[in-house]
mmCIF file of C-alpha atoms in Angstrom:
data_model
loop_
_atom_site.group_PDB
_atom_site.id
_atom_site.type_symbol
_atom_site.label_atom_id
_atom_site.label_comp_id
_atom_site.label_asym_id
_atom_site.label_seq_id
_atom_site.Cartn_x
_atom_site.Cartn_y
_atom_site.Cartn_z
ATOM 1 C CA MET R 16 29.008 -4.566 -6.380
ATOM 2 C CA THR R 17 32.749 -4.225 -5.887
ATOM 3 C CA ARG R 18 33.774 -7.638 -7.271
ATOM 4 C CA ALA R 19 33.703 -6.747 -10.970
ATOM 5 C CA PRO R 20 35.867 -3.596 -10.690
ATOM 6 C CA ALA R 21 38.337 -5.432 -8.443
ATOM 7 C CA ARG R 22 38.641 -8.232 -10.977
ATOM 8 C CA ALA R 23 39.094 -5.674 -13.742
ATOM 9 C CA ARG R 24 41.915 -4.076 -11.767
ATOM 10 C CA THR R 25 43.457 -7.510 -11.226
ATOM 11 C CA PHE R 26 43.310 -8.288 -14.949
ATOM 12 C CA VAL R 27 44.865 -4.926 -15.879
ATOM 13 C CA ALA R 28 47.617 -5.414 -13.297
ATOM 14 C CA SER R 29 48.271 -8.911 -14.604
ATOM 15 C CA ALA R 30 48.415 -7.685 -18.205
ATOM 16 C CA LEU R 31 50.850 -4.933 -17.238
ATOM 17 C CA SER R 32 53.000 -7.452 -15.371
ATOM 18 C CA VAL R 33 53.153 -9.666 -18.457
ATOM 19 C CA THR R 34 54.151 -6.688 -20.617
ATOM 20 C CA VAL R 35 56.942 -5.779 -18.202
ATOM 21 C CA LEU R 36 58.087 -9.409 -18.152
ATOM 22 C CA LEU R 37 58.320 -9.573 -21.927
ATOM 23 C CA ILE R 38 60.287 -6.326 -22.071
ATOM 24 C CA THR R 39 62.595 -7.463 -19.257
ATOM 25 C CA ALA R 40 63.177 -10.854 -20.868
ATOM 26 C CA ALA R 41 64.061 -9.195 -24.163
ATOM 27 C CA CYS R 42 66.494 -6.833 -22.451
ATOM 28 C CA VAL R 43 68.344 -9.455 -20.417
ATOM 29 C CA ALA R 44 68.677 -11.882 -23.340
ATOM 30 C CA TYR R 45 72.181 -12.055 -24.711
ATOM 31 C CA GLU R 46 73.699 -13.632 -27.790
ATOM 32 C CA ARG R 47 74.671 -17.260 -27.421
ATOM 33 C CA GLU R 48 75.610 -19.990 -29.849
ATOM 34 C CA VAL R 49 72.536 -22.057 -30.708
ATOM 35 C CA PRO R 50 73.307 -25.585 -31.906
ATOM 36 C CA ARG R 51 71.857 -26.816 -35.173
ATOM 37 C CA ALA R 52 68.639 -28.762 -34.777
ATOM 38 C CA LEU R 53 68.802 -32.516 -35.061
ATOM 39 C CA PRO R 54 67.343 -34.078 -38.213
ATOM 40 C CA GLN R 55 63.562 -34.342 -38.181
ATOM 41 C CA GLY R 56 62.008 -37.695 -37.288
ATOM 42 C CA VAL R 57 62.628 -39.586 -34.082
ATOM 43 C CA SER R 58 62.718 -43.359 -34.011
ATOM 44 C CA GLU R 59 62.542 -43.711 -30.250
ATOM 45 C CA PRO R 60 60.859 -41.847 -27.371
ATOM 46 C CA PRO R 61 62.737 -39.936 -24.626
ATOM 47 C CA ALA R 62 64.841 -41.792 -22.100
ATOM 48 C CA ALA R 63 62.968 -43.701 -19.406
ATOM 49 C CA THR R 64 61.942 -41.678 -16.369
ATOM 50 C CA THR R 65 63.676 -44.060 -13.981
ATOM 51 C CA PRO R 66 67.373 -43.422 -13.355
ATOM 52 C CA SER R 67 69.940 -45.817 -14.730
ATOM 53 C CA PRO R 68 72.285 -47.752 -12.416
ATOM 54 C CA SER R 69 74.931 -45.129 -13.139
ATOM 55 C CA ALA R 70 72.767 -42.571 -11.336
ATOM 56 C CA THR R 71 74.458 -43.582 -8.101
ATOM 57 C CA ALA R 72 77.747 -42.230 -9.446
ATOM 58 C CA SER R 73 78.670 -38.570 -9.202
ATOM 59 C CA PRO R 74 76.638 -36.207 -11.414
ATOM 60 C CA SER R 75 79.807 -35.267 -13.298
ATOM 61 C CA ALA R 76 80.329 -38.896 -14.298
ATOM 62 C CA VAL R 77 76.685 -39.324 -15.297
ATOM 63 C CA THR R 78 76.436 -36.212 -17.456
ATOM 64 C CA GLY R 79 80.002 -36.235 -18.739
ATOM 65 C CA ARG R 80 80.521 -32.654 -17.609
ATOM 66 C CA SER R 81 83.841 -30.924 -17.957
ATOM 67 C CA THR R 82 82.634 -28.135 -15.620
ATOM 68 C CA PRO R 83 81.409 -28.424 -12.025
ATOM 69 C CA VAL R 84 77.788 -29.351 -11.389
ATOM 70 C CA LEU R 85 75.692 -26.557 -9.904
ATOM 71 C CA ASN R 86 74.690 -27.339 -6.337
ATOM 72 C CA ASP R 87 71.233 -27.109 -4.776
ATOM 73 C CA GLU R 88 71.779 -23.563 -3.552
ATOM 74 C CA GLN R 89 72.861 -22.349 -6.976
ATOM 75 C CA LEU R 90 69.902 -23.999 -8.678
ATOM 76 C CA GLU R 91 67.558 -22.436 -6.130
ATOM 77 C CA ALA R 92 69.032 -19.035 -6.980
ATOM 78 C CA ALA R 93 68.273 -19.619 -10.667
ATOM 79 C CA LEU R 94 64.551 -20.237 -10.102
ATOM 80 C CA ILE R 95 61.916 -17.687 -11.018
ATOM 81 C CA THR R 96 59.846 -16.249 -8.166
ATOM 82 C CA GLU R 97 56.458 -14.653 -7.559
ATOM 83 C CA ALA R 98 58.286 -11.295 -7.543
ATOM 84 C CA ASP R 99 59.208 -11.868 -11.196
ATOM 85 C CA LEU R 100 55.559 -12.332 -12.112
ATOM 86 C CA GLY R 101 53.942 -9.863 -9.733
ATOM 87 C CA PRO R 102 50.316 -9.903 -8.519
ATOM 88 C CA PRO R 103 48.129 -11.940 -8.673
ATOM 89 C CA TRP R 104 50.872 -14.631 -8.604
ATOM 90 C CA ALA R 105 51.843 -16.112 -5.248
ATOM 91 C CA ALA R 106 53.610 -19.154 -3.793
ATOM 92 C CA ALA R 107 51.450 -22.251 -4.318
ATOM 93 C CA GLN R 108 49.702 -23.863 -1.377
ATOM 94 C CA GLY R 109 49.905 -27.329 -2.950
ATOM 95 C CA PRO R 110 49.561 -29.215 -6.248
ATOM 96 C CA ALA R 111 46.669 -28.188 -8.487
ATOM 97 C CA LEU R 112 43.600 -30.426 -8.142
ATOM 98 C CA TRP R 113 43.300 -30.774 -11.907
ATOM 99 C CA ARG R 114 46.536 -32.735 -12.030
ATOM 100 C CA ASP R 115 44.964 -35.929 -10.709
ATOM 101 C CA GLY R 116 41.428 -35.033 -11.675
ATOM 102 C CA THR R 117 41.947 -34.488 -15.411
ATOM 103 C CA LEU R 118 45.612 -34.607 -16.414
ATOM 104 C CA LYS R 119 46.140 -38.152 -15.142
ATOM 105 C CA ALA R 120 45.056 -39.787 -18.394
ATOM 106 C CA THR R 121 45.956 -42.362 -21.008
ATOM 107 C CA ALA R 122 45.555 -42.854 -24.766
ATOM 108 C CA ASP R 123 45.767 -45.698 -27.280
ATOM 109 C CA ASP R 124 48.612 -44.256 -29.370
ATOM 110 C CA GLY R 125 52.039 -44.810 -27.820
ATOM 111 C CA ASP R 126 53.442 -41.320 -28.435
ATOM 112 C CA CYS R 127 50.259 -39.618 -27.252
ATOM 113 C CA ARG R 128 50.115 -41.820 -24.167
ATOM 114 C CA LEU R 129 53.730 -40.956 -23.371
ATOM 115 C CA LEU R 130 52.971 -37.268 -23.856
ATOM 116 C CA LEU R 131 50.213 -37.479 -21.235
ATOM 117 C CA GLU R 132 52.611 -39.236 -18.859
ATOM 118 C CA VAL R 133 55.215 -36.518 -19.404
ATOM 119 C CA LEU R 134 52.649 -33.783 -18.722
ATOM 120 C CA TYR R 135 51.600 -35.502 -15.501
ATOM 121 C CA THR R 136 55.095 -36.292 -14.200
ATOM 122 C CA GLU R 137 56.665 -33.111 -15.630
ATOM 123 C CA GLU R 138 59.758 -35.150 -16.513
ATOM 124 C CA PRO R 139 60.348 -35.066 -20.291
ATOM 125 C CA PHE R 140 64.060 -35.688 -19.650
ATOM 126 C CA GLY R 141 63.601 -38.337 -16.990
ATOM 127 C CA VAL R 142 64.659 -38.017 -13.355
ATOM 128 C CA PRO R 143 67.579 -35.577 -12.820
ATOM 129 C CA ALA R 144 70.877 -37.320 -12.120
ATOM 130 C CA GLY R 145 72.081 -34.902 -9.459
ATOM 131 C CA PRO R 146 71.050 -31.667 -7.708
ATOM 132 C CA ARG R 147 67.651 -30.288 -8.580
ATOM 133 C CA ALA R 148 65.396 -27.391 -7.613
ATOM 134 C CA SER R 149 61.784 -26.464 -8.248
ATOM 135 C CA VAL R 150 59.215 -23.787 -7.549
ATOM 136 C CA THR R 151 55.417 -23.772 -7.872
ATOM 137 C CA LEU R 152 53.396 -20.578 -8.228
ATOM 138 C CA ASP R 153 49.644 -19.919 -8.425
ATOM 139 C CA ASP R 154 47.750 -17.300 -10.401
ATOM 140 C CA THR R 155 45.203 -16.550 -7.689
ATOM 141 C CA ALA R 156 42.917 -14.701 -10.123
ATOM 142 C CA GLU R 157 42.637 -17.413 -12.788
ATOM 143 C CA GLY R 158 43.292 -20.490 -10.663
ATOM 144 C CA THR R 159 46.173 -21.568 -12.910
ATOM 145 C CA GLN R 160 49.493 -22.954 -11.715
ATOM 146 C CA LEU R 161 53.042 -22.555 -13.012
ATOM 147 C CA ARG R 162 55.918 -24.862 -12.055
ATOM 148 C CA GLU R 163 59.615 -24.649 -12.911
ATOM 149 C CA GLN R 164 62.121 -27.451 -12.380
ATOM 150 C CA ILE R 165 65.880 -27.342 -12.970
ATOM 151 C CA GLY R 166 68.191 -30.357 -12.975
ATOM 152 C CA ALA R 167 71.214 -32.000 -14.553
ATOM 153 C CA HIS R 168 70.608 -34.402 -17.452
ATOM 154 C CA GLY R 169 72.788 -36.097 -20.039
ATOM 155 C CA PRO R 170 73.009 -33.847 -23.131
ATOM 156 C CA GLU R 171 72.128 -36.709 -25.478
ATOM 157 C CA ASP R 172 68.994 -37.537 -23.467
ATOM 158 C CA VAL R 173 67.970 -33.879 -23.523
ATOM 159 C CA GLU R 174 68.455 -33.475 -27.266
ATOM 160 C CA ARG R 175 66.572 -36.714 -27.984
ATOM 161 C CA ALA R 176 63.655 -35.616 -25.793
ATOM 162 C CA LEU R 177 63.523 -32.148 -27.364
ATOM 163 C CA GLU R 178 63.450 -33.621 -30.845
ATOM 164 C CA TRP R 179 60.659 -35.982 -29.828
ATOM 165 C CA LEU R 180 58.614 -33.123 -28.357
ATOM 166 C CA ARG R 181 58.928 -31.186 -31.618
ATOM 167 C CA THR R 182 57.261 -34.057 -33.521
ATOM 168 C CA LEU R 183 54.159 -34.218 -31.311
ATOM 169 C CA PRO R 184 52.079 -31.386 -32.849
ATOM 170 C CA GLU R 185 51.971 -33.560 -35.983
ATOM 171 C CA ARG R 186 51.954 -37.035 -34.406
ATOM 172 C CA CYS R 187 49.372 -36.213 -31.717
ATOM 173 C CA GLU R 188 47.603 -33.220 -33.224
ATOM 174 C CA ARG R 189 44.187 -34.515 -32.101
ATOM 175 C CA PHE R 190 43.386 -37.637 -30.120
ATOM 176 C CA ARG R 191 41.051 -39.082 -27.517
ATOM 177 C CA ALA R 192 42.191 -39.568 -23.911
ATOM 178 C CA LYS R 193 40.645 -41.488 -21.031
ATOM 179 C CA THR R 194 40.737 -40.260 -17.461
ATOM 180 C CA ALA R 195 39.767 -42.028 -14.250
ATOM 181 C CA ARG R 196 37.843 -39.086 -12.754
ATOM 182 C CA SER R 197 36.794 -36.824 -15.636
ATOM 183 C CA GLY R 198 35.698 -39.218 -18.365
ATOM 184 C CA ALA R 199 36.820 -39.011 -21.984
ATOM 185 C CA GLN R 200 38.719 -35.949 -23.201
ATOM 186 C CA ASP R 201 39.319 -34.529 -26.657
ATOM 187 C CA VAL R 202 42.992 -33.539 -26.766
ATOM 188 C CA GLU R 203 44.634 -31.044 -29.090
ATOM 189 C CA VAL R 204 48.412 -30.503 -29.298
ATOM 190 C CA THR R 205 49.979 -27.437 -30.898
ATOM 191 C CA GLU R 206 53.474 -25.971 -30.999
ATOM 192 C CA LEU R 207 54.155 -23.109 -28.599
ATOM 193 C CA PRO R 208 56.898 -20.855 -30.008
ATOM 194 C CA LEU R 209 59.611 -19.819 -27.554
ATOM 195 C CA PRO R 210 62.106 -16.969 -27.951
ATOM 196 C CA ASP R 211 65.145 -18.039 -29.980
ATOM 197 C CA THR R 212 67.355 -16.720 -27.170
ATOM 198 C CA ALA R 213 65.781 -18.927 -24.481
ATOM 199 C CA GLY R 214 68.624 -21.328 -23.691
ATOM 200 C CA ASP R 215 70.722 -23.312 -26.148
ATOM 201 C CA ALA R 216 67.898 -25.577 -27.377
ATOM 202 C CA ARG R 217 64.196 -25.612 -26.678
ATOM 203 C CA ALA R 218 60.797 -27.104 -27.463
ATOM 204 C CA ALA R 219 57.337 -26.199 -26.180
ATOM 205 C CA LEU R 220 53.780 -27.417 -26.577
ATOM 206 C CA ARG R 221 50.289 -26.249 -25.707
ATOM 207 C CA VAL R 222 47.982 -29.148 -24.856
ATOM 208 C CA THR R 223 44.239 -28.708 -24.321
ATOM 209 C CA LEU R 224 41.880 -31.333 -22.917
ATOM 210 C CA THR R 225 38.198 -30.647 -23.526
ATOM 211 C CA GLY R 226 35.463 -32.677 -21.857
ATOM 212 C CA GLY R 227 34.096 -32.963 -18.360
ATOM 213 C CA GLY R 228 35.811 -31.827 -15.202
ATOM 214 C CA PRO R 229 36.075 -33.897 -12.004
ATOM 215 C CA ASP R 230 32.683 -32.503 -10.950
ATOM 216 C CA GLY R 231 31.055 -33.604 -14.215
ATOM 217 C CA ALA R 232 30.597 -30.083 -15.580
ATOM 218 C CA PRO R 233 31.986 -29.214 -19.037
ATOM 219 C CA ALA R 234 35.580 -28.042 -18.727
ATOM 220 C CA ARG R 235 38.652 -27.182 -20.767
ATOM 221 C CA LEU R 236 42.103 -27.753 -19.302
ATOM 222 C CA THR R 237 45.062 -26.001 -20.946
ATOM 223 C CA VAL R 238 48.666 -26.945 -20.148
ATOM 224 C CA ASP R 239 51.799 -25.359 -21.602
ATOM 225 C CA LEU R 240 54.962 -27.471 -21.460
ATOM 226 C CA ALA R 241 58.318 -25.824 -22.167
ATOM 227 C CA ALA R 242 61.589 -27.771 -22.099
ATOM 228 C CA ILE R 243 64.879 -25.896 -22.384
ATOM 229 C CA ARG R 244 68.550 -26.863 -22.384
ATOM 230 C CA VAL R 245 70.971 -24.375 -20.869
ATOM 231 C CA GLY R 246 74.484 -25.730 -21.197
ATOM 232 C CA GLU R 247 74.362 -29.103 -19.492
ATOM 233 C CA ASP R 248 71.358 -28.310 -17.304
ATOM 234 C CA ALA R 249 67.711 -28.407 -18.287
ATOM 235 C CA ILE R 250 64.588 -26.471 -17.350
ATOM 236 C CA VAL R 251 61.070 -27.887 -17.425
ATOM 237 C CA LEU R 252 58.312 -25.294 -17.201
ATOM 238 C CA THR R 253 54.594 -26.061 -17.028
ATOM 239 C CA ASN R 254 51.758 -23.537 -16.915
ATOM 240 C CA GLY R 255 48.215 -24.826 -16.788
ATOM 241 C CA GLY R 256 44.693 -24.712 -15.463
ATOM 242 C CA PHE R 257 40.997 -24.394 -16.258
ATOM 243 C CA GLY R 258 41.271 -20.596 -16.301
ATOM 244 C CA GLU R 259 43.010 -18.420 -18.862
ATOM 245 C CA VAL R 260 46.532 -19.755 -19.423
ATOM 246 C CA ARG R 261 48.504 -16.957 -21.032
ATOM 247 C CA ALA R 262 51.097 -18.140 -23.530
ATOM 248 C CA GLU R 263 53.032 -14.889 -23.075
ATOM 249 C CA VAL R 264 53.596 -15.772 -19.407
ATOM 250 C CA THR R 265 55.020 -19.167 -20.378
ATOM 251 C CA GLN R 266 57.239 -17.566 -23.026
ATOM 252 C CA ALA R 267 58.483 -14.767 -20.771
ATOM 253 C CA MET R 268 59.262 -17.156 -17.900
ATOM 254 C CA ALA R 269 61.053 -19.531 -20.278
ATOM 255 C CA GLN R 270 63.303 -16.682 -21.384
ATOM 256 C CA LEU R 271 63.850 -15.324 -17.886
ATOM 257 C CA GLY R 272 64.468 -18.761 -16.387
ATOM 258 C CA ALA R 273 66.995 -19.678 -19.083
ATOM 259 C CA ASP R 274 68.879 -16.390 -18.736
ATOM 260 C CA ARG R 275 68.962 -16.651 -14.956
ATOM 261 C CA LEU R 276 70.279 -20.220 -15.072
ATOM 262 C CA ALA R 277 72.943 -19.250 -17.628
ATOM 263 C CA GLU R 278 74.080 -16.378 -15.414
ATOM 264 C CA VAL R 279 74.244 -18.579 -12.300
ATOM 265 C CA ALA R 280 76.288 -21.143 -14.254
ATOM 266 C CA ARG R 281 78.610 -18.398 -15.544
ATOM 267 C CA GLN R 282 79.174 -17.081 -12.021
ATOM 268 C CA GLY R 283 79.821 -20.630 -10.832
ATOM 269 C CA ARG R 284 82.540 -21.116 -13.458
ATOM 270 C CA LEU R 285 84.190 -17.825 -12.500
ATOM 271 C CA ARG R 286 84.516 -19.006 -8.905
ATOM 272 C CA VAL R 287 86.234 -22.280 -9.865
#
Protein backbone atom coordinates (compact mmCIF):
# COMPACT_ATOMS: atom_id res chain seq x y z
CA MET A 1 0.00 0.00 0.00
CA THR A 2 2.93 2.34 0.53
CA ARG A 3 4.75 1.65 -2.77
CA ALA A 4 2.70 3.96 -4.99
CA PRO A 5 2.99 7.07 -2.77
CA ALA A 6 6.72 6.45 -2.31
CA ARG A 7 7.20 6.23 -6.06
CA ALA A 8 5.16 9.39 -6.50
CA ARG A 9 7.42 11.17 -4.01
CA THR A 10 10.47 9.85 -5.87
CA PHE A 11 9.14 11.12 -9.20
CA VAL A 12 8.34 14.57 -7.74
CA ALA A 13 11.80 14.76 -6.15
CA SER A 14 13.40 13.75 -9.43
CA ALA A 15 11.40 16.34 -11.37
CA LEU A 16 12.38 19.04 -8.89
CA SER A 17 16.03 18.00 -9.16
CA VAL A 18 15.88 18.31 -12.94
CA THR A 19 14.32 21.77 -12.66
CA VAL A 20 17.06 22.90 -10.29
CA LEU A 21 19.69 21.45 -12.64
CA LEU A 22 18.34 23.36 -15.61
CA ILE A 23 18.25 26.61 -13.65
CA THR A 24 21.77 26.02 -12.29
CA ALA A 25 23.14 25.18 -15.73
CA ALA A 26 21.63 28.34 -17.17
CA CYS A 27 23.12 30.45 -14.38
CA VAL A 28 26.65 29.07 -14.58
CA ALA A 29 26.81 29.29 -18.38
CA TYR A 30 29.01 32.09 -19.60
CA GLU A 31 29.62 33.64 -23.00
CA ARG A 32 32.25 31.93 -25.10
CA GLU A 33 33.23 32.10 -28.73
CA VAL A 34 31.48 29.34 -30.67
CA PRO A 35 33.24 28.33 -33.89
CA ARG A 36 31.31 28.28 -37.14
CA ALA A 37 29.92 24.89 -38.05
CA LEU A 38 31.71 22.90 -40.71
CA PRO A 39 29.98 22.60 -44.09
CA GLN A 40 27.21 20.02 -44.17
CA GLY A 41 27.98 16.60 -45.64
CA VAL A 42 30.72 14.30 -44.45
CA SER A 43 32.61 12.08 -46.85
CA GLU A 44 34.24 9.91 -44.22
CA PRO A 45 33.29 8.52 -40.79
CA PRO A 46 35.00 9.50 -37.50
CA ALA A 47 38.58 8.50 -36.83
CA ALA A 48 39.18 4.85 -35.99
CA THR A 49 38.73 3.90 -32.35
CA THR A 50 42.21 2.41 -32.12
CA PRO A 51 45.02 4.84 -31.30
CA SER A 52 47.55 5.73 -33.95
CA PRO A 53 51.26 4.94 -33.50
CA SER A 54 51.75 8.54 -32.39
CA ALA A 55 49.63 7.79 -29.32
CA THR A 56 52.80 6.67 -27.55
CA ALA A 57 54.11 10.23 -27.76
CA SER A 58 53.19 12.87 -25.21
CA PRO A 59 49.57 14.06 -25.31
CA SER A 60 50.76 17.57 -26.19
CA ALA A 61 52.46 16.24 -29.32
CA VAL A 62 49.43 14.16 -30.29
CA THR A 63 46.84 16.91 -29.90
CA GLY A 64 49.05 19.80 -30.95
CA ARG A 65 48.23 21.70 -27.77
CA SER A 66 49.82 25.01 -26.98
CA THR A 67 48.57 24.74 -23.36
CA PRO A 68 49.29 22.02 -20.80
CA VAL A 69 47.21 18.85 -20.85
CA LEU A 70 44.90 18.44 -17.87
CA ASN A 71 46.02 15.58 -15.65
CA ASP A 72 43.91 12.75 -14.25
CA GLU A 73 43.17 14.59 -11.02
CA GLN A 74 41.97 17.69 -12.85
CA LEU A 75 39.75 15.66 -15.16
CA GLU A 76 38.29 13.84 -12.17
CA ALA A 77 37.45 17.22 -10.63
CA ALA A 78 35.57 18.20 -13.79
CA LEU A 79 33.24 15.19 -13.69
CA ILE A 80 29.61 15.47 -12.68
CA THR A 81 28.54 13.60 -9.54
CA GLU A 82 25.43 12.09 -7.98
CA ALA A 83 25.26 15.24 -5.81
CA ASP A 84 24.68 17.28 -8.98
CA LEU A 85 21.70 15.13 -9.91
CA GLY A 86 20.30 14.40 -6.46
CA PRO A 87 18.04 11.46 -5.50
CA PRO A 88 17.25 8.94 -6.90
CA TRP A 89 20.67 9.06 -8.65
CA ALA A 90 23.55 7.14 -7.08
CA ALA A 91 26.98 5.75 -7.99
CA ALA A 92 26.56 2.80 -10.37
CA GLN A 93 27.23 -0.72 -9.15
CA GLY A 94 28.36 -1.87 -12.60
CA PRO A 95 27.58 -1.59 -16.33
CA ALA A 96 23.92 -1.72 -17.30
CA LEU A 97 22.76 -5.17 -18.44
CA TRP A 98 21.09 -3.71 -21.52
CA ARG A 99 24.46 -2.75 -22.95
CA ASP A 100 25.33 -6.30 -24.00
CA GLY A 101 21.77 -7.55 -24.08
CA THR A 102 20.32 -5.05 -26.57
CA LEU A 103 22.77 -2.29 -27.48
CA LYS A 104 25.40 -4.69 -28.83
CA ALA A 105 23.96 -4.74 -32.34
CA THR A 106 24.76 -4.41 -36.02
CA ALA A 107 23.08 -3.11 -39.18
CA ASP A 108 23.53 -3.42 -42.95
CA ASP A 109 24.14 0.28 -43.65
CA GLY A 110 27.71 1.37 -42.90
CA ASP A 111 26.87 4.63 -41.12
CA CYS A 112 24.11 3.03 -39.05
CA ARG A 113 26.36 0.12 -38.14
CA LEU A 114 29.08 2.54 -37.04
CA LEU A 115 26.54 4.48 -35.00
CA LEU A 116 25.63 1.31 -33.09
CA GLU A 117 29.32 0.63 -32.48
CA VAL A 118 29.80 4.16 -31.17
CA LEU A 119 26.82 3.82 -28.83
CA TYR A 120 28.20 0.54 -27.48
CA THR A 121 31.82 1.66 -27.07
CA GLU A 122 30.91 5.25 -26.12
CA GLU A 123 33.89 6.45 -28.17
CA PRO A 124 32.69 8.73 -31.00
CA PHE A 125 36.12 10.41 -30.99
CA GLY A 126 38.16 7.24 -30.68
CA VAL A 127 40.37 6.31 -27.73
CA PRO A 128 41.69 9.36 -25.80
CA ALA A 129 45.35 10.08 -26.46
CA GLY A 130 46.27 10.97 -22.89
CA PRO A 131 44.68 11.37 -19.44
CA ARG A 132 41.04 10.45 -19.14
CA ALA A 133 38.34 10.26 -16.48
CA SER A 134 34.85 8.82 -16.29
CA VAL A 135 31.89 8.42 -13.96
CA THR A 136 28.82 6.17 -14.13
CA LEU A 137 25.60 6.95 -12.28
CA ASP A 138 22.31 5.05 -11.93
CA ASP A 139 18.77 6.37 -11.69
CA THR A 140 17.61 3.86 -9.10
CA ALA A 141 13.93 4.70 -9.70
CA GLU A 142 13.87 4.22 -13.48
CA GLY A 143 16.74 1.77 -13.88
CA THR A 144 18.51 4.07 -16.34
CA GLN A 145 22.23 4.78 -16.40
CA LEU A 146 24.23 7.91 -17.19
CA ARG A 147 27.95 7.91 -18.02
CA GLU A 148 30.33 10.81 -18.60
CA GLN A 149 33.82 10.48 -20.07
CA ILE A 150 36.41 13.23 -20.52
CA GLY A 151 39.62 12.92 -22.53
CA ALA A 152 42.05 14.65 -24.85
CA HIS A 153 41.49 14.27 -28.60
CA GLY A 154 42.87 15.92 -31.71
CA PRO A 155 40.66 18.92 -32.60
CA GLU A 156 40.34 17.82 -36.23
CA ASP A 157 39.17 14.34 -35.18
CA VAL A 158 36.63 15.88 -32.82
CA GLU A 159 35.21 18.28 -35.41
CA ARG A 160 35.00 15.51 -38.03
CA ALA A 161 33.16 13.22 -35.59
CA LEU A 162 30.74 15.97 -34.53
CA GLU A 163 29.90 16.76 -38.13
CA TRP A 164 29.31 13.08 -38.84
CA LEU A 165 27.00 12.75 -35.82
CA ARG A 166 24.94 15.71 -37.04
CA THR A 167 24.20 13.88 -40.33
CA LEU A 168 22.83 10.72 -38.69
CA PRO A 169 19.23 11.83 -37.98
CA GLU A 170 18.84 12.02 -41.77
CA ARG A 171 21.15 9.17 -42.84
CA CYS A 172 19.92 6.69 -40.21
CA GLU A 173 16.49 8.08 -39.37
CA ARG A 174 14.95 4.58 -39.30
CA PHE A 175 16.66 1.24 -39.81
CA ARG A 176 16.65 -2.39 -38.73
CA ALA A 177 19.30 -3.72 -36.33
CA LYS A 178 20.24 -7.26 -35.37
CA THR A 179 21.25 -8.24 -31.86
CA ALA A 180 22.71 -11.48 -30.55
CA ARG A 181 20.47 -11.70 -27.47
CA SER A 182 17.36 -9.61 -28.16
CA GLY A 183 16.49 -10.38 -31.77
CA ALA A 184 15.72 -7.76 -34.41
CA GLN A 185 15.21 -4.14 -33.37
CA ASP A 186 13.52 -1.21 -35.08
CA VAL A 187 15.84 1.77 -34.59
CA GLU A 188 14.93 5.44 -34.76
CA VAL A 189 17.50 8.27 -34.64
CA THR A 190 16.57 11.87 -33.89
CA GLU A 191 18.52 15.02 -33.08
CA LEU A 192 18.71 15.97 -29.41
CA PRO A 193 19.16 19.75 -29.06
CA LEU A 194 21.80 20.88 -26.58
CA PRO A 195 22.20 24.36 -25.07
CA ASP A 196 24.19 26.66 -27.36
CA THR A 197 26.46 27.46 -24.41
CA ALA A 198 27.44 23.83 -23.78
CA GLY A 199 31.11 23.83 -24.80
CA ASP A 200 32.62 25.20 -27.99
CA ALA A 201 30.99 22.66 -30.34
CA ARG A 202 28.45 19.93 -29.77
CA ALA A 203 26.21 17.27 -31.27
CA ALA A 204 23.66 14.97 -29.64
CA LEU A 205 21.33 12.18 -30.67
CA ARG A 206 18.45 10.22 -29.18
CA VAL A 207 18.41 6.61 -30.38
CA THR A 208 15.55 4.22 -29.62
CA LEU A 209 15.57 0.47 -30.21
CA THR A 210 12.15 -1.17 -30.16
CA GLY A 211 11.72 -4.93 -30.16
CA GLY A 212 12.29 -7.70 -27.67
CA GLY A 213 14.42 -7.49 -24.56
CA PRO A 214 16.96 -10.12 -23.49
CA ASP A 215 14.14 -11.97 -21.72
CA GLY A 216 12.02 -12.06 -24.88
CA ALA A 217 9.41 -9.59 -23.62
CA PRO A 218 8.60 -6.49 -25.70
CA ALA A 219 10.94 -3.65 -24.77
CA ARG A 220 12.03 -0.18 -25.82
CA LEU A 221 15.59 0.96 -25.14
CA THR A 222 16.34 4.69 -25.31
CA VAL A 223 19.90 6.03 -25.38
CA ASP A 224 20.94 9.69 -25.52
CA LEU A 225 24.44 10.38 -26.84
CA ALA A 226 25.95 13.84 -26.37
CA ALA A 227 29.42 14.74 -27.65
CA ILE A 228 30.94 18.09 -26.71
CA ARG A 229 34.23 19.85 -27.40
CA VAL A 230 35.56 22.12 -24.68
CA GLY A 231 38.77 23.72 -25.88
CA GLU A 232 41.00 20.80 -26.78
CA ASP A 233 39.24 18.28 -24.54
CA ALA A 234 36.06 16.39 -25.28
CA ILE A 235 33.13 15.08 -23.25
CA VAL A 236 31.06 12.04 -24.16
CA LEU A 237 27.80 11.71 -22.26
CA THR A 238 25.38 8.80 -22.55
CA ASN A 239 22.04 8.43 -20.77
CA GLY A 240 19.98 5.35 -21.45
CA GLY A 241 17.77 2.52 -20.30
CA PHE A 242 14.44 0.75 -20.63
CA GLY A 243 12.83 3.19 -18.19
CA GLU A 244 12.05 6.85 -18.75
CA VAL A 245 15.15 8.58 -20.12
CA ARG A 246 14.66 12.29 -19.55
CA ALA A 247 16.16 14.47 -22.27
CA GLU A 248 16.30 17.41 -19.84
CA VAL A 249 18.71 15.44 -17.64
CA THR A 250 21.01 14.81 -20.62
CA GLN A 251 20.83 18.47 -21.63
CA ALA A 252 21.42 19.82 -18.12
CA MET A 253 24.38 17.48 -17.51
CA ALA A 254 25.87 18.39 -20.89
CA GLN A 255 25.78 22.05 -19.92
CA LEU A 256 27.05 21.49 -16.39
CA GLY A 257 29.79 19.10 -17.50
CA ALA A 258 31.03 21.50 -20.19
CA ASP A 259 31.07 24.48 -17.83
CA ARG A 260 32.87 22.51 -15.13
CA LEU A 261 35.52 21.29 -17.56
CA ALA A 262 36.03 24.82 -18.92
CA GLU A 263 36.49 26.16 -15.40
CA VAL A 264 38.98 23.43 -14.47
CA ALA A 265 40.94 24.17 -17.66
CA ARG A 266 40.88 27.91 -16.89
CA GLN A 267 42.19 27.32 -13.37
CA GLY A 268 44.88 25.04 -14.79
CA ARG A 269 46.08 27.78 -17.15
CA LEU A 270 46.20 30.31 -14.32
CA ARG A 271 48.54 28.05 -12.36
CA VAL A 272 51.01 27.67 -15.25
